[in-house]
Short mmCIF file of C-alpha atoms and ligand atoms in Angstrom, two decimals:
data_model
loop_
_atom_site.label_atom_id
_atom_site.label_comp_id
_atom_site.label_asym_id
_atom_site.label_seq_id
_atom_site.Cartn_x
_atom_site.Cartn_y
_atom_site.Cartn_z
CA UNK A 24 30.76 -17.62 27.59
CA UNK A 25 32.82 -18.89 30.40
CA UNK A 26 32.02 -22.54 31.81
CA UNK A 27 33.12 -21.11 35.24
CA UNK A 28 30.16 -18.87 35.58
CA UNK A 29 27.39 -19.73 37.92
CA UNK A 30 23.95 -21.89 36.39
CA UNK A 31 21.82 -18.35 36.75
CA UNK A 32 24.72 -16.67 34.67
CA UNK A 33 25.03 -19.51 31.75
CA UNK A 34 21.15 -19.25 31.65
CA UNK A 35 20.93 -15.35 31.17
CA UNK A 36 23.74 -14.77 29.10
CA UNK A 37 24.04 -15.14 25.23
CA UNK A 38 26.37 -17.14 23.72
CA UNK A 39 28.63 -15.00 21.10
CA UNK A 40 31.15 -17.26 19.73
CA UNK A 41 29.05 -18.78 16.65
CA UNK A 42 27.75 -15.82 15.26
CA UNK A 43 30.70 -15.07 12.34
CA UNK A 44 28.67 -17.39 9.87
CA UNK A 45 27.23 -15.70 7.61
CA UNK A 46 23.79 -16.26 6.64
CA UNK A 47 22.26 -16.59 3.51
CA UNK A 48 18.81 -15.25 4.03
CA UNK A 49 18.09 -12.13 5.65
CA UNK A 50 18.14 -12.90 9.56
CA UNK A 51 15.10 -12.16 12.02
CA UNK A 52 16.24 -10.00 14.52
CA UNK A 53 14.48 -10.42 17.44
CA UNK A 54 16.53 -7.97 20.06
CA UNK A 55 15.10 -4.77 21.71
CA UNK A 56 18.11 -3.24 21.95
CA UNK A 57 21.92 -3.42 20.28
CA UNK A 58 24.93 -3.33 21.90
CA UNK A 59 27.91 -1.16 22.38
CA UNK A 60 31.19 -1.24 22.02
CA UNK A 61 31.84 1.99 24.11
CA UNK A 62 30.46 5.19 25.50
CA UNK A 63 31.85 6.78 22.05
CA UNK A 64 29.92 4.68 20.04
CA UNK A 65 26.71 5.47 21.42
CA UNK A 66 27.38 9.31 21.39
CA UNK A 67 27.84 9.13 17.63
CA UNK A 68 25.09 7.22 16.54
CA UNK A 69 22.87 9.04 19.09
CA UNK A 70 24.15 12.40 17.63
CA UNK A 71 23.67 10.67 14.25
CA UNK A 72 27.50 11.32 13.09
CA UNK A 73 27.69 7.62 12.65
CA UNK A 74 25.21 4.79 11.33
CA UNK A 75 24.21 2.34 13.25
CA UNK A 76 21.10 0.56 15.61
CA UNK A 77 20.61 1.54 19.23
CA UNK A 78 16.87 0.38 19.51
CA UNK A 79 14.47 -1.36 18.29
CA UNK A 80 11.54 0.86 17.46
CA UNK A 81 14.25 2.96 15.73
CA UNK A 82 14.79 -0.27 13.51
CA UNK A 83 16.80 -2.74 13.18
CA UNK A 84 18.86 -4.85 9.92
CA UNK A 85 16.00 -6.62 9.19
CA UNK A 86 13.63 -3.75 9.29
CA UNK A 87 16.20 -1.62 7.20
CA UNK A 88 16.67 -4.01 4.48
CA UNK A 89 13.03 -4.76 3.42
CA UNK A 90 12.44 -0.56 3.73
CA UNK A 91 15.74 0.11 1.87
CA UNK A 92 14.44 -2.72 -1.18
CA UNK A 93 11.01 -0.90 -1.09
CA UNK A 94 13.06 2.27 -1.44
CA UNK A 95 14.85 0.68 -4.62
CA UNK A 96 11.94 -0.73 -6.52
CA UNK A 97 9.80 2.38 -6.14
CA UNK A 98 12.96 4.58 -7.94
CA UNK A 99 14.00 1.90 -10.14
CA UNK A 100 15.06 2.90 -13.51
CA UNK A 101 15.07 6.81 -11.88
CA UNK A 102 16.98 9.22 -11.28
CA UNK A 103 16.69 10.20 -8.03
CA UNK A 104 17.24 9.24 -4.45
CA UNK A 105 14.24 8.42 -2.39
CA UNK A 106 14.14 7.10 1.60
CA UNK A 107 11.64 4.63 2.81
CA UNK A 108 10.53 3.76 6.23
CA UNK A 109 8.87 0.56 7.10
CA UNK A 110 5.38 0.48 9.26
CA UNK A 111 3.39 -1.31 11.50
CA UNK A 112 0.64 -1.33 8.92
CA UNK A 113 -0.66 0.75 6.02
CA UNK A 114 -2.32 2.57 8.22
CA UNK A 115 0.38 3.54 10.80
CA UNK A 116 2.33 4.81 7.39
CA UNK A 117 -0.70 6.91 6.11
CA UNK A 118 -1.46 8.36 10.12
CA UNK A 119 2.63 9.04 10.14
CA UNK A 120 3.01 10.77 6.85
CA UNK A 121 -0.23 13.05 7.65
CA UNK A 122 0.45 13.91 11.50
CA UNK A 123 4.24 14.28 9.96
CA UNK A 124 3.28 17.21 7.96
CA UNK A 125 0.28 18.48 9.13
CA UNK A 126 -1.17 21.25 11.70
CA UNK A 127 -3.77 22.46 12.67
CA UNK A 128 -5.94 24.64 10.57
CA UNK A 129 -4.47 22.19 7.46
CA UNK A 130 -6.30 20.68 5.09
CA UNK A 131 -6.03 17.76 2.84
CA UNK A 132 -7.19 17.64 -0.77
CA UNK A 133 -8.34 14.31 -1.07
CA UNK A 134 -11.05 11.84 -3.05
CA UNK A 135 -14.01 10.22 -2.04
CA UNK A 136 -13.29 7.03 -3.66
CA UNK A 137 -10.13 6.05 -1.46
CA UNK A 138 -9.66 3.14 1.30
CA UNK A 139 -12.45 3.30 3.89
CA UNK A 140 -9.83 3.18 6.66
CA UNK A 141 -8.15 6.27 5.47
CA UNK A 142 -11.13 8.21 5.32
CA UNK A 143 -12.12 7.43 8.37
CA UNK A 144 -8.44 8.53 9.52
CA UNK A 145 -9.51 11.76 8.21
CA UNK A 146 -12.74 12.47 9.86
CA UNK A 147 -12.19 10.69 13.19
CA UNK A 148 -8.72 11.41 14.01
CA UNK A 149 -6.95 14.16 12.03
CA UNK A 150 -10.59 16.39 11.79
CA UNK A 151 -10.81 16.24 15.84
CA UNK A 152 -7.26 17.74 15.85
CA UNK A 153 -8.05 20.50 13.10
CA UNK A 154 -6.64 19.28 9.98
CA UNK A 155 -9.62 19.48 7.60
CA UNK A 156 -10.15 16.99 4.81
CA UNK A 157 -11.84 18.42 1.37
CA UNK A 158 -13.27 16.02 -1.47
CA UNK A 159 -13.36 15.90 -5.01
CA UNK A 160 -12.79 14.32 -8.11
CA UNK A 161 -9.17 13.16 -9.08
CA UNK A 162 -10.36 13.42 -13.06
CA UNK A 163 -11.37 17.20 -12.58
CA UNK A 164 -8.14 19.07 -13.04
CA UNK A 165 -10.09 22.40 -13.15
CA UNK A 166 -11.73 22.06 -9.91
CA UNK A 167 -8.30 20.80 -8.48
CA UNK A 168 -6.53 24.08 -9.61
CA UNK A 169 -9.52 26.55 -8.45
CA UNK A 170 -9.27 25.10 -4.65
CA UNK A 171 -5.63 24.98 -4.48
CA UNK A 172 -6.12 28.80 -6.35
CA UNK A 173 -8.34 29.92 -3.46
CA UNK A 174 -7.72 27.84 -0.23
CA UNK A 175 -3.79 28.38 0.93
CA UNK A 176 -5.11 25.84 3.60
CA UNK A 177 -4.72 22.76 1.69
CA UNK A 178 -1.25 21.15 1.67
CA UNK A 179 -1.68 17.95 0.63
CA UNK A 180 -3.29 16.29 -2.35
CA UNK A 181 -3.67 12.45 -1.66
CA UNK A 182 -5.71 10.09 -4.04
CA UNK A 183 -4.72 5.91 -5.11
CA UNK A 184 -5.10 4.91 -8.76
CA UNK A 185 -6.27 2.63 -9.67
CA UNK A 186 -8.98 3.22 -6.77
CA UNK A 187 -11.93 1.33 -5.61
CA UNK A 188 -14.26 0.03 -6.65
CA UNK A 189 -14.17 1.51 -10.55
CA UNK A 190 -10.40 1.24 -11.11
CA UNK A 191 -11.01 4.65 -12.08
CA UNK A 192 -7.05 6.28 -12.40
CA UNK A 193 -5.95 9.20 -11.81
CA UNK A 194 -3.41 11.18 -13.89
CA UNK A 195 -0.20 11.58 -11.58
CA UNK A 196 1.82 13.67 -13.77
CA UNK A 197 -0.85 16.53 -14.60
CA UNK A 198 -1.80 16.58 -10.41
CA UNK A 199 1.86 16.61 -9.54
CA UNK A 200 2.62 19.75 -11.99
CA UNK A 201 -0.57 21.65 -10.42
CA UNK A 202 0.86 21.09 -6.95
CA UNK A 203 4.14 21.99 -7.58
CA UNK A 204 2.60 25.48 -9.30
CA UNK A 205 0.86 25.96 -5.90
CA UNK A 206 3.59 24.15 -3.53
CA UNK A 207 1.81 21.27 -2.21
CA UNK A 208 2.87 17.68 -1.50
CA UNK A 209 1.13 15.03 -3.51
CA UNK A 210 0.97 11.45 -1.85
CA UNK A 211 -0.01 8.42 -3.59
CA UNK A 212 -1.82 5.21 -2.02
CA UNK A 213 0.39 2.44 -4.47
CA UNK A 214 -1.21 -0.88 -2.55
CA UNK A 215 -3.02 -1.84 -5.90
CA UNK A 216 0.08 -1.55 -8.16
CA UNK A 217 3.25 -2.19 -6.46
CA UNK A 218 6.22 -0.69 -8.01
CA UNK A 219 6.51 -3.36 -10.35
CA UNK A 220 3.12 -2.05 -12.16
CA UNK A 221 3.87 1.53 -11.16
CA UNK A 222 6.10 4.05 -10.17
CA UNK A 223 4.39 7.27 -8.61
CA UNK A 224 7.82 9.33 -8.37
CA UNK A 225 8.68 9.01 -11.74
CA UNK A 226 5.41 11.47 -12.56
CA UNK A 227 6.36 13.90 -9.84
CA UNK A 228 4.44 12.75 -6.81
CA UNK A 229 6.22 13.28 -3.72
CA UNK A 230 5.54 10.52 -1.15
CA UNK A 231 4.41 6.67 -1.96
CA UNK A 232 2.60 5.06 0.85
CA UNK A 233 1.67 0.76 1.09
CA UNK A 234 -0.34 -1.79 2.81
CA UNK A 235 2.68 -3.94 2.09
CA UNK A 236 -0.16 -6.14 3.55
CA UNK A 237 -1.61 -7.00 0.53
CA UNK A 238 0.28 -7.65 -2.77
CA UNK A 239 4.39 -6.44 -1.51
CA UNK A 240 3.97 -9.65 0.52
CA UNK A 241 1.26 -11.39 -1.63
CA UNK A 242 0.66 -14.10 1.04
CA UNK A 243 -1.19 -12.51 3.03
CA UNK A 244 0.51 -13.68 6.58
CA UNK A 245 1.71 -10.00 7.22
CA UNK A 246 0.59 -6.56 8.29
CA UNK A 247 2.55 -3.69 7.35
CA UNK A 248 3.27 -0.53 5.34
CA UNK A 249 6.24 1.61 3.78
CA UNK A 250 6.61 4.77 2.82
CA UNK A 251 8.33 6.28 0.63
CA UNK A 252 9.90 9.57 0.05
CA UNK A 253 11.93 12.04 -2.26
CA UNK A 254 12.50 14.78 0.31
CA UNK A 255 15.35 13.13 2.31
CA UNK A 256 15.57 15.45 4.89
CA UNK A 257 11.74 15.16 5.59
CA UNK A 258 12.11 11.64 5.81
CA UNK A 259 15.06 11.42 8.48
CA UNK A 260 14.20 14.08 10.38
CA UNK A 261 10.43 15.62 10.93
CA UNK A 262 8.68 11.77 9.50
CA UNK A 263 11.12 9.53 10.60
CA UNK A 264 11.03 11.49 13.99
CA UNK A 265 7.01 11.04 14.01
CA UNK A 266 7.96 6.78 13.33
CA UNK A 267 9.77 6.67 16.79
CA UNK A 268 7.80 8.70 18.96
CA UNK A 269 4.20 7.25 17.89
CA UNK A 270 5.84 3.73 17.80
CA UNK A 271 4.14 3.07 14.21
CA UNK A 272 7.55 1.19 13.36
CA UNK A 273 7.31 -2.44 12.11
CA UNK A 274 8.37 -5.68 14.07
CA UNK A 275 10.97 -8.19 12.51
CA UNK A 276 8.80 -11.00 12.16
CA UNK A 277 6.11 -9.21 9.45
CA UNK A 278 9.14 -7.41 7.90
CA UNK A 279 10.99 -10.67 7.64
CA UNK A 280 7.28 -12.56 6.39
CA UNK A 281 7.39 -9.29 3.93
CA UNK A 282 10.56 -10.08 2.36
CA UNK A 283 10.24 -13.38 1.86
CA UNK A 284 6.86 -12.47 -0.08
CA UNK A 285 8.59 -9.71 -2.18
CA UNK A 286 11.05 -12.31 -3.58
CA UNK A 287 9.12 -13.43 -6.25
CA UNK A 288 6.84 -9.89 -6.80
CA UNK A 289 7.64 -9.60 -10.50
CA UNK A 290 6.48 -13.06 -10.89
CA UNK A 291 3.44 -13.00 -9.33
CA UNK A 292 2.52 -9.12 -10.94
CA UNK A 293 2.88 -10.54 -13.73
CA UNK A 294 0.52 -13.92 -13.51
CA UNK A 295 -1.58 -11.79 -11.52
CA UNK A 296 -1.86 -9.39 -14.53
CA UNK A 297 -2.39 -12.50 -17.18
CA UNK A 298 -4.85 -14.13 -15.66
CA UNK A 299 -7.18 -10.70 -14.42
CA UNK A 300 -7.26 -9.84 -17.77
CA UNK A 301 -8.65 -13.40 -19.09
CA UNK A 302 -11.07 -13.16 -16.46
CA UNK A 303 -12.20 -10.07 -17.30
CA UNK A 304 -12.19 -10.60 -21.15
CA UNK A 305 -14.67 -13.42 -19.87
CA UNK A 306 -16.96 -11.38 -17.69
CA UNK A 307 -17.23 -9.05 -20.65
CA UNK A 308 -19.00 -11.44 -22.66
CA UNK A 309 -21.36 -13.23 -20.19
CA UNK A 310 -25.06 -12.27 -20.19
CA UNK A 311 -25.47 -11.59 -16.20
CA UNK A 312 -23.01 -8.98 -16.26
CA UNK A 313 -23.59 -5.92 -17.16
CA UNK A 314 -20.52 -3.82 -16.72
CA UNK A 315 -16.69 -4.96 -16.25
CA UNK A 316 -14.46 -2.54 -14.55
CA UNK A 317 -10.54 -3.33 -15.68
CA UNK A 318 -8.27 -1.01 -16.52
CA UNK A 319 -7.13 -3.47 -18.97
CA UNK A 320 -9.83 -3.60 -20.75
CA UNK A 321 -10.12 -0.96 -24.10
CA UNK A 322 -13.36 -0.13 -23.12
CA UNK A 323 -12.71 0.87 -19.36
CA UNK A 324 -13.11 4.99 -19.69
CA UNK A 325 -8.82 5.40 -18.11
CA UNK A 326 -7.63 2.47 -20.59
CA UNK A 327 -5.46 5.17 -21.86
CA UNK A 328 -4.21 6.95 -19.11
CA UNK A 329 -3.42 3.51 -17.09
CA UNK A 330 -1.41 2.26 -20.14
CA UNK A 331 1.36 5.61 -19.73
CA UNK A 332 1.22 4.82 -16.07
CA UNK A 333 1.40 1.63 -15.85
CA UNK A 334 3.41 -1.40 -17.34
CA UNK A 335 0.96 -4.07 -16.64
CA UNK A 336 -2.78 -3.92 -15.14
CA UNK A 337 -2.64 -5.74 -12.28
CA UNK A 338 -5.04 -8.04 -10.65
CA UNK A 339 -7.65 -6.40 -9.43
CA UNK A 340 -10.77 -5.87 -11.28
CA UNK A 341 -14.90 -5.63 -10.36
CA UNK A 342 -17.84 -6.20 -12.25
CA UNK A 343 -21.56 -5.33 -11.39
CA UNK A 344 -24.36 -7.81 -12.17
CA UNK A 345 -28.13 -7.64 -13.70
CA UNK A 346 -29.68 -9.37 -10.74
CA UNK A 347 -28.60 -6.50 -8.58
CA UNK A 348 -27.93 -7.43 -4.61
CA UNK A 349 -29.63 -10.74 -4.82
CA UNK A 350 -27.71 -11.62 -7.38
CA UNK A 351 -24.88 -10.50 -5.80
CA UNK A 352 -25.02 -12.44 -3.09
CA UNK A 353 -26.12 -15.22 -4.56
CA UNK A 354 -23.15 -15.42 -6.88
CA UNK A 355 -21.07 -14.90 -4.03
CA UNK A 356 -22.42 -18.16 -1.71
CA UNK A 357 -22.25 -20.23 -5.11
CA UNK A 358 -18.48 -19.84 -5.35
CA UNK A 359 -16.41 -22.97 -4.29
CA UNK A 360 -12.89 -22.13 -5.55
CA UNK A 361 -12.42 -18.34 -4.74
CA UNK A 362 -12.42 -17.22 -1.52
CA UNK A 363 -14.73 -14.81 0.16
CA UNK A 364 -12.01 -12.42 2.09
CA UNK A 365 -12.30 -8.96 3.15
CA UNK A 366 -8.53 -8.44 1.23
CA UNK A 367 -6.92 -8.00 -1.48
CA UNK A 368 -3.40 -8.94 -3.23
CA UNK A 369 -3.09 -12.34 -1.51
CA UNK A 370 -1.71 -15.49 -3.82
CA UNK A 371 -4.93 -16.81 -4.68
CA UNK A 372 -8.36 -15.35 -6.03
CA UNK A 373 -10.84 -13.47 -3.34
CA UNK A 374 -13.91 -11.89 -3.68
CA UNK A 375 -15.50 -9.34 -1.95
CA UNK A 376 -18.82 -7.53 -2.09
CA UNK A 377 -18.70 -4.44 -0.76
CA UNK A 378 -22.16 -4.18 -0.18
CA UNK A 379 -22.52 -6.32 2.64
CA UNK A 380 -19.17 -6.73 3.59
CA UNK A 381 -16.49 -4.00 3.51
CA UNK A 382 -19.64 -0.98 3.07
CA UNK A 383 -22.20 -2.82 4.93
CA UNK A 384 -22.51 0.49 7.15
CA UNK A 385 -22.09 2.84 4.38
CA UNK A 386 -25.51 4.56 3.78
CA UNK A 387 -26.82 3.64 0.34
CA UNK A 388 -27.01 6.91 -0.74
CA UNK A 389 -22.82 7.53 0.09
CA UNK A 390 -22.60 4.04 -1.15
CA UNK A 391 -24.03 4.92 -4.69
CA UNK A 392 -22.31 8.57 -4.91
CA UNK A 393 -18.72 6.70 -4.91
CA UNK A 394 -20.06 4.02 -7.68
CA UNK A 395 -20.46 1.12 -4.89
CA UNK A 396 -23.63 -0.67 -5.76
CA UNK A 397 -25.55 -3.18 -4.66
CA UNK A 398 -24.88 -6.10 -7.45
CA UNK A 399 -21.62 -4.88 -7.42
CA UNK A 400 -18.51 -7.88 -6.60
CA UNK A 401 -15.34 -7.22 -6.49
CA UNK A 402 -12.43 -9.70 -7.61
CA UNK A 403 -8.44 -9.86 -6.51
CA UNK A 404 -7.79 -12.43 -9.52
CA UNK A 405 -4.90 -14.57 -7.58
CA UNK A 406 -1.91 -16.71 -9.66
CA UNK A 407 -4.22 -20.04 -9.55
CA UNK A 408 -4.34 -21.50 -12.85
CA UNK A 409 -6.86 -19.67 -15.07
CA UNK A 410 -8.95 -22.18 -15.83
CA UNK A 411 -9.79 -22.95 -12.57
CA UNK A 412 -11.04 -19.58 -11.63
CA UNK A 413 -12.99 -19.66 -14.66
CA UNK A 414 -14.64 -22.66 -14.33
CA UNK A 415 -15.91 -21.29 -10.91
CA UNK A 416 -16.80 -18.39 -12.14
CA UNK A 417 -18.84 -20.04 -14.92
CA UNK A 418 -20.88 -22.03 -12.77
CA UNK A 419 -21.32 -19.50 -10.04
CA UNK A 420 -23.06 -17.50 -12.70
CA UNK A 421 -25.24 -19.62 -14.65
C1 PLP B 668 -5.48 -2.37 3.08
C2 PLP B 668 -5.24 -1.04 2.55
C3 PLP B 668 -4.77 0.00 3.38
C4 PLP B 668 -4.54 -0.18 4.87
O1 PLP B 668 -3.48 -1.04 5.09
P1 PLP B 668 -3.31 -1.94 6.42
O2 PLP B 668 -2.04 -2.68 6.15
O3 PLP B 668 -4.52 -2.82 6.53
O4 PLP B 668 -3.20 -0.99 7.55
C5 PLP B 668 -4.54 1.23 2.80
N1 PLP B 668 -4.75 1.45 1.48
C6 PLP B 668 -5.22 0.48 0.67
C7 PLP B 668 -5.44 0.78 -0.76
C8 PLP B 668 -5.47 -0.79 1.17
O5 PLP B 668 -5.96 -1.73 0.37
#
């Protein structure tokens, strides 16, 4: 900056000179744009022969480095390269993957049990522009192979395990060898999990999509999703292409708020893990309570397949009671350490009933079909100490 230029000047300008230091913690950058050293220099990053940031909503360093880490935990310990883009939500990575890949007169294999939004994705969005959505149930491998056998329409299978409300699982490696027999993509929904708990590639599936939202960032002072993929040239050109023209790229500020969360991920998966399964060792036993749903758990019907897929079982868990939905709700306004929150993942313990909260518009009947009933609570155990939880639990009950 030179002192001779005019107030309006000194005011507009950026000041350059004290930018060498290097920082220690991954910088928020909040510029539109980048730079460039010459005419040259844009033509070969715009013609992609060289690497490098022209625009924001194309990225930027910080939105590179929390995708690229995502990228690295989700193929740790594999073999394999993977890419991973970084969203706007979990949402704008679920709409980019599907409007990525599919066309009209598509359809998507799918399960009834999975997040509301992305249903509703399906049937209000994607179904008004042709791409059909088909239902079924992840555990029935035969009914799996006989539609991908007789409808050359579907292209994708897409399912999360564990999913709501059940934990049921689903097995990734068996569904991943049936769609490679019949050349489809398989896409996993890894919110629950994170790659800490599971890995989705390493059983053949061939995209990874997150509400980084929830337990990536664990605080729960973000929105934003990632997506991850084995196919690289899918993901630089036709998905990554799909990222910049819809805009469904993430800002620097919840990428940044992301990465600061992800620090201590192992940590918290783990305490998370600990303390769900004490709490639902406890539920087990109480009289109110007549079923616990945790894939920890011996007795929960995927016990086994959850323990090959993943390493621990993570804190999510629900239980249905006796009293049915007065009881549910009346468990629910007696609770004065957890807090009633329509998420999940976050540092300390919520509770949700889906019920009246995230189903309140459900009919009962679809309710019911997908296991969601009315005494039915779910829990996002958080990394409180135990005993607290318990304690409010216990009195919440009796
Ligand atoms: C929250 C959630 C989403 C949607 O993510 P947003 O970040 O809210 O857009 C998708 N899948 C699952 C399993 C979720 O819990």
């Amino acid at each position: 900056m030179k002192k001779s230029y005019g107030f309006g000047s000194i005011c507009a300008r950026e000041i350059k000179e004290n930018r060498t230091t290097a920082p220690h913690n991954l910088p928020i950058y909040a510029t539109s744009s980048f730079e460039l050293e010459s005419l040259q220099e844009s033509i070969d990053i715009f013609s992609k022969k060289e690497e490098g940031h022209l625009y924001g909503r194309f990225g930027n360093p910080t939105i590179d480095t929390v995708a690229k880490k995502i990228g690295y935990m989700e193929t740790y310990g594999l073999e394999m390269e993977a890419r991973a883009l970084l969203f706007s939500s979990g949402m704008a990575a679920i709409s980019t993957l599907m409007i990525s890949l599919l066309q009209s007169g598509d359809k998507v294999l799918t399960a009834g049990n999975i997040y509301g939004g992305t249903t509703e994705l399906l049937l209000k969005v994607l179904q008004p522009l042709g791409i059909e959505i088909e239902t079924v149930k992840m555990n029935d491998l035969a009914k799996i192979e006989h539609a991908l056998y007789n409808d050359p329409a579907i292209k994708m299978i897409y399912f999360e395990t564990p999913a709501n409300p059940t934990l049921a699982c689903v097995d990734m490696e068996a569904i991943s060898q049936l769609a490679k027999t019949y050349e489809k993509w398989v896409a996993v929904d890894n919110t629950f999990c994170t790659p800490y708990l599971q890995q989705p590639l390493k059983f053949g599936v061939d995209f990874v999509v997150h509400s980084t939202t929830k337990y990536l960032n664990g605080h729960g002072n973000s929105i934003a999703g990632a997506l991850v993929g084995k196919d690289i040239d899918l993901m630089e050109g036709r998905i990554f292409q799909t990222l910049k023209l819809l805009g469904t790229n993430c800002n620097s500020w919840d990428a940044w708020l992301t990465h600061n969360g992800m620090k201590t991920l192992e940590l918290r998966m783990q305490r998370h893990s600990s303390n769900a399964l004490q709490v639902a060792r406890f539920l087990k036993t109480h009289e109110a309570v007549a079923q616990v749903n945790y894939t920890g758990l011996e007795s929960h019907p995927d016990h086994e397949l959850a323990k090959k897929q993943m390493r621990m079982h993570g804190g999510m868990l629900s239980f249905e009671l006796k009293g049915g939905l007065a009881a549910g709700e009346e468990f629910i306004n007696r609770l004065q350490f957890c807090t009633i929150a329509p998420t999940l993942g976050d540092v300390d313990t919520l509770v949700m009933h889906p019920a009246t909260m995230s189903h309140i518009n459900v009919p009962r009947e679809v309710r019911y079909a997908n296991d969601i009933t009315d005494g039915l609570i779910r829990l996002s155990i958080g990394i409180e100490n135990v005993d607290d939880i318990l304690v409010d639990l216990i009195q919440a009950l009796n």
